[in-house]
Short mmCIF file of C-alpha atoms and ligand atoms in Angstrom, two decimals:
data_model
loop_
_atom_site.label_atom_id
_atom_site.label_comp_id
_atom_site.label_asym_id
_atom_site.label_seq_id
_atom_site.Cartn_x
_atom_site.Cartn_y
_atom_site.Cartn_z
CA MET Y 189 -22.53 -15.50 -15.14
CA ASN Y 190 -19.90 -18.18 -15.44
CA LEU Y 191 -16.92 -16.60 -13.75
CA VAL Y 192 -13.54 -18.12 -14.55
CA LYS Y 193 -10.92 -18.08 -11.81
CA ARG Y 194 -7.72 -16.20 -12.70
CA GLU Y 195 -4.20 -16.46 -11.39
CA LEU Y 196 -3.51 -12.89 -10.30
CA PHE Y 197 0.11 -11.84 -10.86
CA GLY Y 198 -0.50 -8.17 -11.51
CA PRO Y 199 -0.22 -5.12 -9.24
CA GLY Y 200 -3.21 -6.22 -7.14
CA PRO Y 201 -5.65 -7.63 -6.37
CA THR Y 202 -3.80 -10.85 -5.75
CA ASN Y 203 -5.29 -14.30 -5.13
CA VAL Y 204 -7.22 -14.57 -1.87
CA PRO Y 205 -6.83 -17.65 0.36
CA ASP Y 206 -9.90 -19.87 0.72
CA SER Y 207 -10.08 -19.25 4.47
CA VAL Y 208 -10.43 -15.51 3.79
CA LEU Y 209 -13.14 -16.08 1.19
CA ASP Y 210 -14.91 -18.39 3.67
CA ALA Y 211 -14.81 -15.65 6.31
CA LEU Y 212 -16.34 -13.23 3.80
CA SER Y 213 -19.37 -15.45 3.39
CA ARG Y 214 -20.24 -15.74 7.08
CA PRO Y 215 -23.73 -14.49 7.99
CA THR Y 216 -23.94 -10.73 8.04
CA ILE Y 217 -24.44 -9.20 11.49
CA GLY Y 218 -25.07 -5.63 12.60
CA HIS Y 219 -22.11 -3.28 12.61
CA LEU Y 220 -22.84 -2.28 16.22
CA ASP Y 221 -23.38 -5.87 17.36
CA PRO Y 222 -21.10 -6.61 20.33
CA GLN Y 223 -19.73 -9.61 18.41
CA PHE Y 224 -18.70 -7.33 15.62
CA LEU Y 225 -17.12 -4.78 17.95
CA GLU Y 226 -14.99 -7.59 19.35
CA ILE Y 227 -13.89 -8.53 15.84
CA MET Y 228 -13.02 -4.91 15.15
CA ASP Y 229 -10.91 -4.68 18.29
CA GLU Y 230 -9.05 -7.81 17.18
CA ILE Y 231 -8.55 -6.35 13.70
CA ASN Y 232 -7.08 -3.15 15.14
CA GLU Y 233 -4.78 -5.14 17.43
CA SER Y 234 -3.49 -7.30 14.57
CA LEU Y 235 -3.03 -4.20 12.45
CA ARG Y 236 -0.84 -2.62 15.11
CA TYR Y 237 1.37 -5.67 14.81
CA CYS Y 238 1.43 -5.49 10.99
CA PHE Y 239 2.30 -1.79 11.05
CA GLN Y 240 4.71 -2.33 14.00
CA THR Y 241 3.09 0.47 15.95
CA GLN Y 242 1.52 1.21 19.30
CA ASN Y 243 -0.64 3.98 17.78
CA ALA Y 244 -4.06 4.04 19.44
CA LEU Y 245 -5.69 5.31 16.25
CA THR Y 246 -5.15 2.29 13.99
CA PHE Y 247 -8.11 0.95 12.05
CA VAL Y 248 -9.54 0.01 8.65
CA LEU Y 249 -11.22 2.59 6.42
CA SER Y 250 -14.30 1.38 4.54
CA ALA Y 251 -12.99 1.96 1.02
CA PRO Y 252 -9.94 1.06 -1.11
CA GLY Y 253 -6.36 2.25 -0.63
CA SER Y 254 -7.10 5.54 -2.34
CA ILE Y 255 -9.30 6.57 0.58
CA GLY Y 256 -6.30 6.04 2.85
CA MET Y 257 -4.39 8.55 0.77
CA GLU Y 258 -7.31 10.99 0.73
CA THR Y 259 -7.91 10.63 4.49
CA SER Y 260 -4.26 11.21 5.35
CA PHE Y 261 -4.07 14.49 3.48
CA VAL Y 262 -7.50 15.98 4.14
CA ASN Y 263 -6.98 15.57 7.88
CA LEU Y 264 -3.34 16.62 8.21
CA VAL Y 265 -3.21 19.44 5.68
CA GLU Y 266 -5.01 22.77 5.95
CA PRO Y 267 -5.43 25.24 3.09
CA GLY Y 268 -2.30 27.35 2.66
CA GLU Y 269 0.02 24.94 4.48
CA LYS Y 270 3.21 23.86 2.80
CA VAL Y 271 3.59 20.18 1.90
CA VAL Y 272 6.67 18.58 0.34
CA ILE Y 273 5.79 15.62 -1.87
CA CYS Y 274 8.47 13.25 -3.15
CA ILE Y 275 7.29 11.85 -6.47
CA ASN Y 276 8.78 8.81 -8.21
CA GLY Y 277 5.74 7.35 -9.97
CA VAL Y 278 1.98 7.47 -10.43
CA PHE Y 279 0.97 7.43 -6.78
CA GLY Y 280 3.18 10.33 -5.70
CA GLY Y 281 1.55 12.30 -8.52
CA ARG Y 282 -1.86 11.59 -7.00
CA MET Y 283 -0.70 12.92 -3.63
CA LYS Y 284 0.09 16.20 -5.39
CA ASP Y 285 -3.39 16.33 -6.96
CA ILE Y 286 -5.07 15.78 -3.61
CA CYS Y 287 -2.99 18.51 -1.92
CA ARG Y 288 -3.72 20.97 -4.70
CA ARG Y 289 -7.46 20.37 -4.25
CA ILE Y 290 -7.07 21.03 -0.52
CA GLY Y 291 -5.50 24.37 -1.38
CA ALA Y 292 -2.12 23.52 0.11
CA GLU Y 293 1.10 25.04 -1.09
CA VAL Y 294 2.71 22.06 -2.78
CA VAL Y 295 6.44 21.66 -3.27
CA THR Y 296 7.37 18.60 -5.30
CA ILE Y 297 10.60 16.68 -5.68
CA GLU Y 298 10.54 14.77 -8.95
CA ASN Y 299 12.65 11.63 -9.03
CA LYS Y 300 13.32 9.74 -12.24
CA TRP Y 301 10.81 6.93 -12.83
CA GLY Y 302 12.32 3.61 -11.80
CA THR Y 303 14.48 5.21 -9.09
CA PRO Y 304 13.78 5.74 -5.38
CA VAL Y 305 13.12 9.03 -3.61
CA ASN Y 306 16.44 10.88 -3.27
CA PRO Y 307 17.08 11.78 0.40
CA ASP Y 308 19.68 14.44 -0.47
CA GLU Y 309 17.15 16.28 -2.61
CA LEU Y 310 14.69 16.15 0.28
CA GLN Y 311 17.30 17.59 2.62
CA LYS Y 312 17.99 20.48 0.22
CA THR Y 313 14.31 21.14 -0.37
CA LEU Y 314 13.54 21.28 3.34
CA GLN Y 315 16.45 23.67 3.89
CA ALA Y 316 14.98 25.95 1.23
CA HIS Y 317 11.43 25.59 2.62
CA ASP Y 318 11.78 25.69 6.38
CA ASP Y 319 8.06 26.50 6.76
CA ALA Y 320 7.04 23.09 5.35
CA GLU Y 321 4.82 21.12 7.76
CA ILE Y 322 4.43 17.77 6.03
CA VAL Y 323 6.60 15.44 3.99
CA ALA Y 324 4.84 12.75 1.95
CA PHE Y 325 6.18 9.88 -0.12
CA VAL Y 326 5.34 6.43 -1.42
CA HIS Y 327 7.29 3.68 0.32
CA ALA Y 328 6.56 1.07 -2.34
CA GLU Y 329 5.83 2.57 -5.79
CA THR Y 330 3.67 -0.02 -7.47
CA SER Y 331 3.83 1.83 -10.78
CA THR Y 332 7.61 1.47 -11.03
CA GLY Y 333 8.49 -1.45 -8.72
CA VAL Y 334 10.72 0.70 -6.52
CA ARG Y 335 11.19 0.70 -2.74
CA SER Y 336 12.32 3.96 -1.16
CA ASP Y 337 14.26 4.27 2.09
CA ALA Y 338 11.42 5.19 4.43
CA SER Y 339 13.49 5.44 7.60
CA THR Y 340 16.02 7.86 6.07
CA ILE Y 341 13.29 10.00 4.50
CA ALA Y 342 11.45 10.19 7.82
CA ARG Y 343 14.62 11.02 9.75
CA ILE Y 344 15.32 13.97 7.45
CA ALA Y 345 11.70 15.14 7.65
CA LYS Y 346 11.76 14.96 11.45
CA SER Y 347 14.99 16.96 11.65
CA HIS Y 348 13.00 19.75 9.97
CA ASP Y 349 10.01 19.32 12.31
CA CYS Y 350 7.74 17.90 9.63
CA LEU Y 351 5.12 15.22 10.05
CA VAL Y 352 5.47 12.29 7.66
CA ILE Y 353 2.77 10.67 5.52
CA ALA Y 354 3.80 7.35 3.93
CA ASP Y 355 1.89 5.35 1.32
CA CYS Y 356 2.55 1.74 2.30
CA VAL Y 357 -0.14 0.16 0.15
CA THR Y 358 2.24 -2.34 -1.47
CA SER Y 359 4.70 -2.69 1.41
CA LEU Y 360 2.46 -3.63 4.37
CA ALA Y 361 3.01 -7.33 5.17
CA GLY Y 362 5.28 -7.75 2.13
CA VAL Y 363 8.50 -5.89 2.96
CA GLU Y 364 9.99 -4.51 6.15
CA LEU Y 365 7.89 -1.68 7.56
CA ARG Y 366 8.31 -0.30 11.10
CA VAL Y 367 5.99 2.62 11.70
CA ASP Y 368 7.13 3.46 15.25
CA ASP Y 369 10.88 2.83 14.85
CA TRP Y 370 10.94 4.87 11.65
CA GLU Y 371 8.74 7.61 13.11
CA LEU Y 372 6.14 7.65 10.34
CA ASP Y 373 3.09 9.70 11.39
CA VAL Y 374 0.33 8.64 9.05
CA VAL Y 375 0.60 5.37 7.17
CA TYR Y 376 -2.09 3.82 5.01
CA SER Y 377 -2.35 0.63 3.00
CA GLY Y 378 -4.77 -1.49 0.97
CA SER Y 379 -6.37 -4.87 1.52
CA GLN Y 380 -5.72 -6.44 -1.87
CA LYS Y 381 -1.95 -6.35 -2.10
CA CYS Y 382 0.41 -8.18 0.29
CA LEU Y 383 -2.38 -8.84 2.81
CA SER Y 384 -4.09 -11.04 0.17
CA CYS Y 385 -7.52 -9.89 1.26
CA VAL Y 386 -10.44 -8.87 -0.95
CA PRO Y 387 -10.20 -5.34 -2.45
CA GLY Y 388 -12.05 -2.41 -0.96
CA LEU Y 389 -10.49 -1.74 2.44
CA SER Y 390 -7.73 0.57 3.61
CA PRO Y 391 -5.86 -0.01 6.88
CA ILE Y 392 -4.53 3.24 8.34
CA THR Y 393 -2.64 4.41 11.44
CA PHE Y 394 -2.09 7.87 12.98
CA SER Y 395 0.66 8.80 15.47
CA ASP Y 396 -0.30 10.87 18.51
CA ALA Y 397 1.51 13.83 16.94
CA ALA Y 398 -0.64 13.49 13.83
CA VAL Y 399 -3.82 13.34 15.92
CA GLU Y 400 -2.67 16.46 17.80
CA LYS Y 401 -2.19 18.31 14.52
CA VAL Y 402 -5.72 17.40 13.45
CA LYS Y 403 -7.06 18.66 16.80
CA ARG Y 404 -5.27 22.00 16.28
CA ARG Y 405 -6.92 22.63 12.92
CA GLN Y 406 -8.35 26.10 12.37
CA THR Y 407 -10.68 24.90 9.61
CA PRO Y 408 -12.95 21.84 9.53
CA VAL Y 409 -11.86 18.85 7.44
CA GLN Y 410 -13.49 19.41 4.03
CA SER Y 411 -14.58 15.78 3.75
CA TRP Y 412 -17.25 14.66 6.19
CA PHE Y 413 -16.67 10.96 5.47
CA CYS Y 414 -12.89 11.10 5.94
CA ASP Y 415 -12.82 13.38 9.00
CA ILE Y 416 -10.99 11.29 11.62
CA SER Y 417 -12.42 13.26 14.53
CA LEU Y 418 -15.82 11.84 13.51
CA LEU Y 419 -14.46 8.40 12.63
CA MET Y 420 -12.71 8.10 16.00
CA SER Y 421 -15.99 7.93 17.87
CA TYR Y 422 -16.74 4.71 16.01
CA TYR Y 423 -13.34 3.06 15.82
CA GLU Y 424 -11.69 3.81 19.12
CA SER Y 425 -12.22 1.06 21.63
CA GLY Y 426 -12.08 1.44 25.39
CA GLU Y 427 -15.21 2.88 26.89
CA LYS Y 428 -17.28 0.97 24.27
CA THR Y 429 -19.51 3.92 23.47
CA ARG Y 430 -19.32 3.32 19.77
CA ALA Y 431 -21.46 5.70 17.82
CA TYR Y 432 -22.92 5.28 14.34
CA HIS Y 433 -20.84 6.98 11.68
CA HIS Y 434 -21.46 4.84 8.60
CA THR Y 435 -22.40 1.20 8.14
CA ALA Y 436 -19.14 -0.71 8.22
CA PRO Y 437 -18.66 -3.30 5.44
CA VAL Y 438 -19.16 -6.12 7.91
CA ASN Y 439 -18.42 -9.07 5.63
CA ALA Y 440 -15.35 -7.47 4.07
CA LEU Y 441 -14.08 -6.90 7.61
CA PHE Y 442 -14.67 -10.58 8.45
CA ALA Y 443 -12.33 -11.29 5.54
CA MET Y 444 -9.81 -8.74 6.83
CA HIS Y 445 -9.95 -10.30 10.29
CA GLN Y 446 -8.98 -13.67 8.81
CA ALA Y 447 -6.34 -12.22 6.46
CA LEU Y 448 -4.66 -10.51 9.42
CA LYS Y 449 -4.83 -13.68 11.47
CA LEU Y 450 -2.85 -15.43 8.73
CA VAL Y 451 -0.18 -12.70 8.92
CA VAL Y 452 0.05 -12.88 12.71
CA ASN Y 453 0.29 -16.69 12.65
CA GLU Y 454 3.01 -16.62 10.02
CA SER Y 455 4.91 -13.68 11.63
CA LEU Y 456 5.98 -10.59 9.75
CA GLU Y 457 9.62 -11.63 9.56
CA ALA Y 458 8.70 -14.94 7.91
CA ARG Y 459 6.35 -13.17 5.54
CA TRP Y 460 8.95 -10.59 4.51
CA ALA Y 461 11.45 -13.42 3.90
CA ARG Y 462 8.88 -15.33 1.84
CA HIS Y 463 8.28 -12.34 -0.43
CA SER Y 464 12.00 -11.88 -0.85
CA ASP Y 465 12.72 -15.56 -1.58
CA ALA Y 466 9.90 -15.73 -4.10
CA VAL Y 467 11.01 -12.71 -6.08
CA ASN Y 468 14.66 -13.81 -6.04
CA ARG Y 469 13.51 -16.98 -7.75
CA LEU Y 470 11.60 -14.89 -10.33
CA TYR Y 471 14.67 -12.72 -11.07
CA ALA Y 472 16.86 -15.81 -11.42
CA ARG Y 473 14.47 -17.60 -13.75
CA LEU Y 474 13.83 -14.60 -15.99
CA GLU Y 475 17.44 -13.40 -16.10
CA ALA Y 476 18.59 -16.91 -17.00
CA ALA Y 477 16.28 -16.63 -20.01
CA GLY Y 478 17.84 -13.31 -21.04
CA LEU Y 479 15.11 -11.01 -19.72
CA GLU Y 480 16.03 -7.76 -18.01
CA MET Y 481 14.72 -6.16 -14.81
CA ILE Y 482 14.11 -2.41 -15.06
CA VAL Y 483 14.99 -1.36 -11.51
CA GLU Y 484 18.51 -1.55 -10.04
CA GLU Y 485 18.84 -4.48 -7.68
CA GLN Y 486 19.18 -2.59 -4.39
CA HIS Y 487 16.03 -0.51 -5.02
CA ARG Y 488 13.74 -3.31 -6.17
CA LEU Y 489 10.43 -3.88 -4.48
CA ALA Y 490 9.92 -7.58 -3.72
CA PRO Y 491 6.12 -7.67 -4.18
CA LEU Y 492 6.20 -5.97 -7.62
CA THR Y 493 8.71 -6.42 -10.43
CA LEU Y 494 9.12 -4.55 -13.70
CA VAL Y 495 10.47 -6.67 -16.54
CA ARG Y 496 11.56 -5.06 -19.80
CA VAL Y 497 9.57 -6.19 -22.84
CA PRO Y 498 12.19 -7.73 -25.19
CA ASP Y 499 12.71 -6.19 -28.63
CA GLY Y 500 10.42 -7.60 -31.26
CA ILE Y 501 7.84 -8.77 -28.71
CA SER Y 502 4.44 -7.11 -28.36
CA ASP Y 503 3.65 -6.21 -24.76
CA ALA Y 504 -0.11 -6.46 -25.29
CA GLU Y 505 0.04 -9.74 -27.25
CA ILE Y 506 1.82 -11.47 -24.38
CA ARG Y 507 -0.59 -10.11 -21.77
CA GLN Y 508 -3.59 -11.18 -23.88
CA SER Y 509 -2.14 -14.61 -24.43
CA LEU Y 510 -1.51 -15.02 -20.70
CA LEU Y 511 -5.06 -13.92 -19.92
CA ALA Y 512 -6.34 -16.54 -22.35
CA GLN Y 513 -4.52 -18.99 -20.03
CA ASN Y 514 -6.33 -17.32 -17.09
CA ILE Y 515 -3.20 -15.55 -15.88
CA GLU Y 516 -3.25 -11.82 -15.23
CA ILE Y 517 -0.12 -9.65 -15.20
CA GLY Y 518 0.15 -5.85 -15.18
CA ALA Y 519 0.95 -3.52 -18.05
CA GLY Y 520 3.60 -0.84 -17.74
CA LEU Y 521 2.30 2.55 -16.60
CA GLY Y 522 3.25 6.09 -17.64
CA LYS Y 523 6.81 6.15 -18.90
CA PHE Y 524 6.91 2.35 -18.92
CA ALA Y 525 3.70 1.84 -20.95
CA GLY Y 526 4.42 -0.72 -23.67
CA LYS Y 527 8.01 -1.07 -22.44
CA ALA Y 528 7.64 -3.18 -19.29
CA TRP Y 529 5.39 -5.74 -17.70
CA ARG Y 530 4.54 -5.60 -14.00
CA PHE Y 531 4.61 -8.87 -12.06
CA GLY Y 532 3.15 -9.03 -8.60
CA LEU Y 533 4.20 -11.74 -6.17
CA MET Y 534 2.05 -10.64 -3.28
CA GLY Y 535 0.62 -12.41 -0.25
CA GLU Y 536 -0.65 -15.85 -1.36
CA ASN Y 537 1.42 -15.67 -4.53
CA ALA Y 538 4.73 -14.94 -2.81
CA SER Y 539 6.25 -18.42 -2.96
CA ILE Y 540 8.95 -20.20 -4.94
CA GLN Y 541 6.33 -22.46 -6.47
CA ARG Y 542 4.20 -19.52 -7.65
CA ALA Y 543 7.30 -17.72 -8.94
CA ASP Y 544 8.13 -20.82 -10.99
CA PHE Y 545 4.54 -20.98 -12.21
CA ILE Y 546 4.54 -17.43 -13.56
CA ALA Y 547 8.09 -17.70 -14.94
CA ASP Y 548 7.14 -20.89 -16.84
CA ALA Y 549 3.99 -19.26 -18.17
CA LEU Y 550 5.76 -16.10 -19.33
CA LEU Y 551 8.70 -17.86 -20.94
CA SER Y 552 6.58 -20.38 -22.83
CA THR Y 553 4.23 -17.62 -23.98
CA ILE Y 554 7.11 -15.50 -25.27
CA GLU Y 555 8.49 -18.59 -27.06
CA SER Y 556 5.17 -19.25 -28.78
CA CYS Y 557 4.89 -15.60 -29.92
CA ARG Y 558 8.37 -15.39 -31.49
C1 PLP B 876 -2.87 0.18 -5.26
C2 PLP B 876 -2.23 1.43 -4.73
C3 PLP B 876 -2.98 2.53 -4.26
C4 PLP B 876 -4.46 2.62 -4.40
O1 PLP B 876 -5.15 1.59 -3.84
P1 PLP B 876 -6.64 1.28 -4.33
O2 PLP B 876 -7.05 0.15 -3.46
O3 PLP B 876 -6.51 0.92 -5.78
O4 PLP B 876 -7.45 2.50 -4.16
C5 PLP B 876 -2.30 3.59 -3.70
N1 PLP B 876 -0.95 3.59 -3.61
C6 PLP B 876 -0.20 2.57 -4.07
C7 PLP B 876 1.28 2.62 -3.94
C8 PLP B 876 -0.82 1.46 -4.64
O5 PLP B 876 -0.08 0.44 -5.09
#
């Protein structure tokens, strides 16, 4: 098949640097080969830096971001336990579905789409439900382009003795994230967003308190594959007695190793600033042309921007026309379907030059469709 390269400006995957693709195509080796174990140790070390954590249990799950979500909940939540889920888009809704399937008692806080999680509502909810054990939220809602205040949410949750699960799929290595300082207990992400790696992997980290809660479980984790007490025997370094759990996706992890190396070499602070500078250029270019951003400025998520579809313009026609130019952008989801486009400036594509590229492409395409 003759595969045409695309410029990926949607909600992920984003374009992958050549050095990461080169790493992917290195010769496959065994997943218990000492060379590979060394690579895994390096991956886990780099990940601790990216998450800004000292958590011992920090590793990469062998499946996409969704398995990070699944793994967080199936381990931390037992049937009948009370979980408070802050929902402000598609992904918070999925957290609720997972918890229902576990048989948890789910309390939801629904925030208007396009707005962040409301900390005051969380405070009130936790006062009314003082038996809640877990608070979960999405730091960076990719469906709405909103960043919530993770440190405030976690502080409130901790003052009510709850453990905190945070979806950081679109924030890791794109916007400020400090797992230890903010006291987040379980944080998961995905490979294909701001890390600019190939899709299909999910970095995850567990605080000691989270691991303790898993050890205290009365019931076994329903999912064999996602049970961290089994996974730990493979991922935890130290005594080097790694046991077979499943065959790790060796080549994808070569790619992750290189993608993380790029983050470490650049530094997180520089990378966060790059994402911010790039998106500021996008806002400026599009606003100068009369286009409107959906999310209020202080709550916008740098890696993902929602732009209102102007009156008289067909959302789908523009996306199709861009794809004909080998440029992918995202459609609006849920309440924003047909009403907004989603532009990702993630990882490789978070630069002024790439922001200009996508702004030029969008504006000329709108002009030609008028
Ligand atoms: C992309 C995304 C996911 C799911 O990741 P997959 O790799 O598609 O499984 C979960 N949460 C958020 C916020 C996301 O943006």
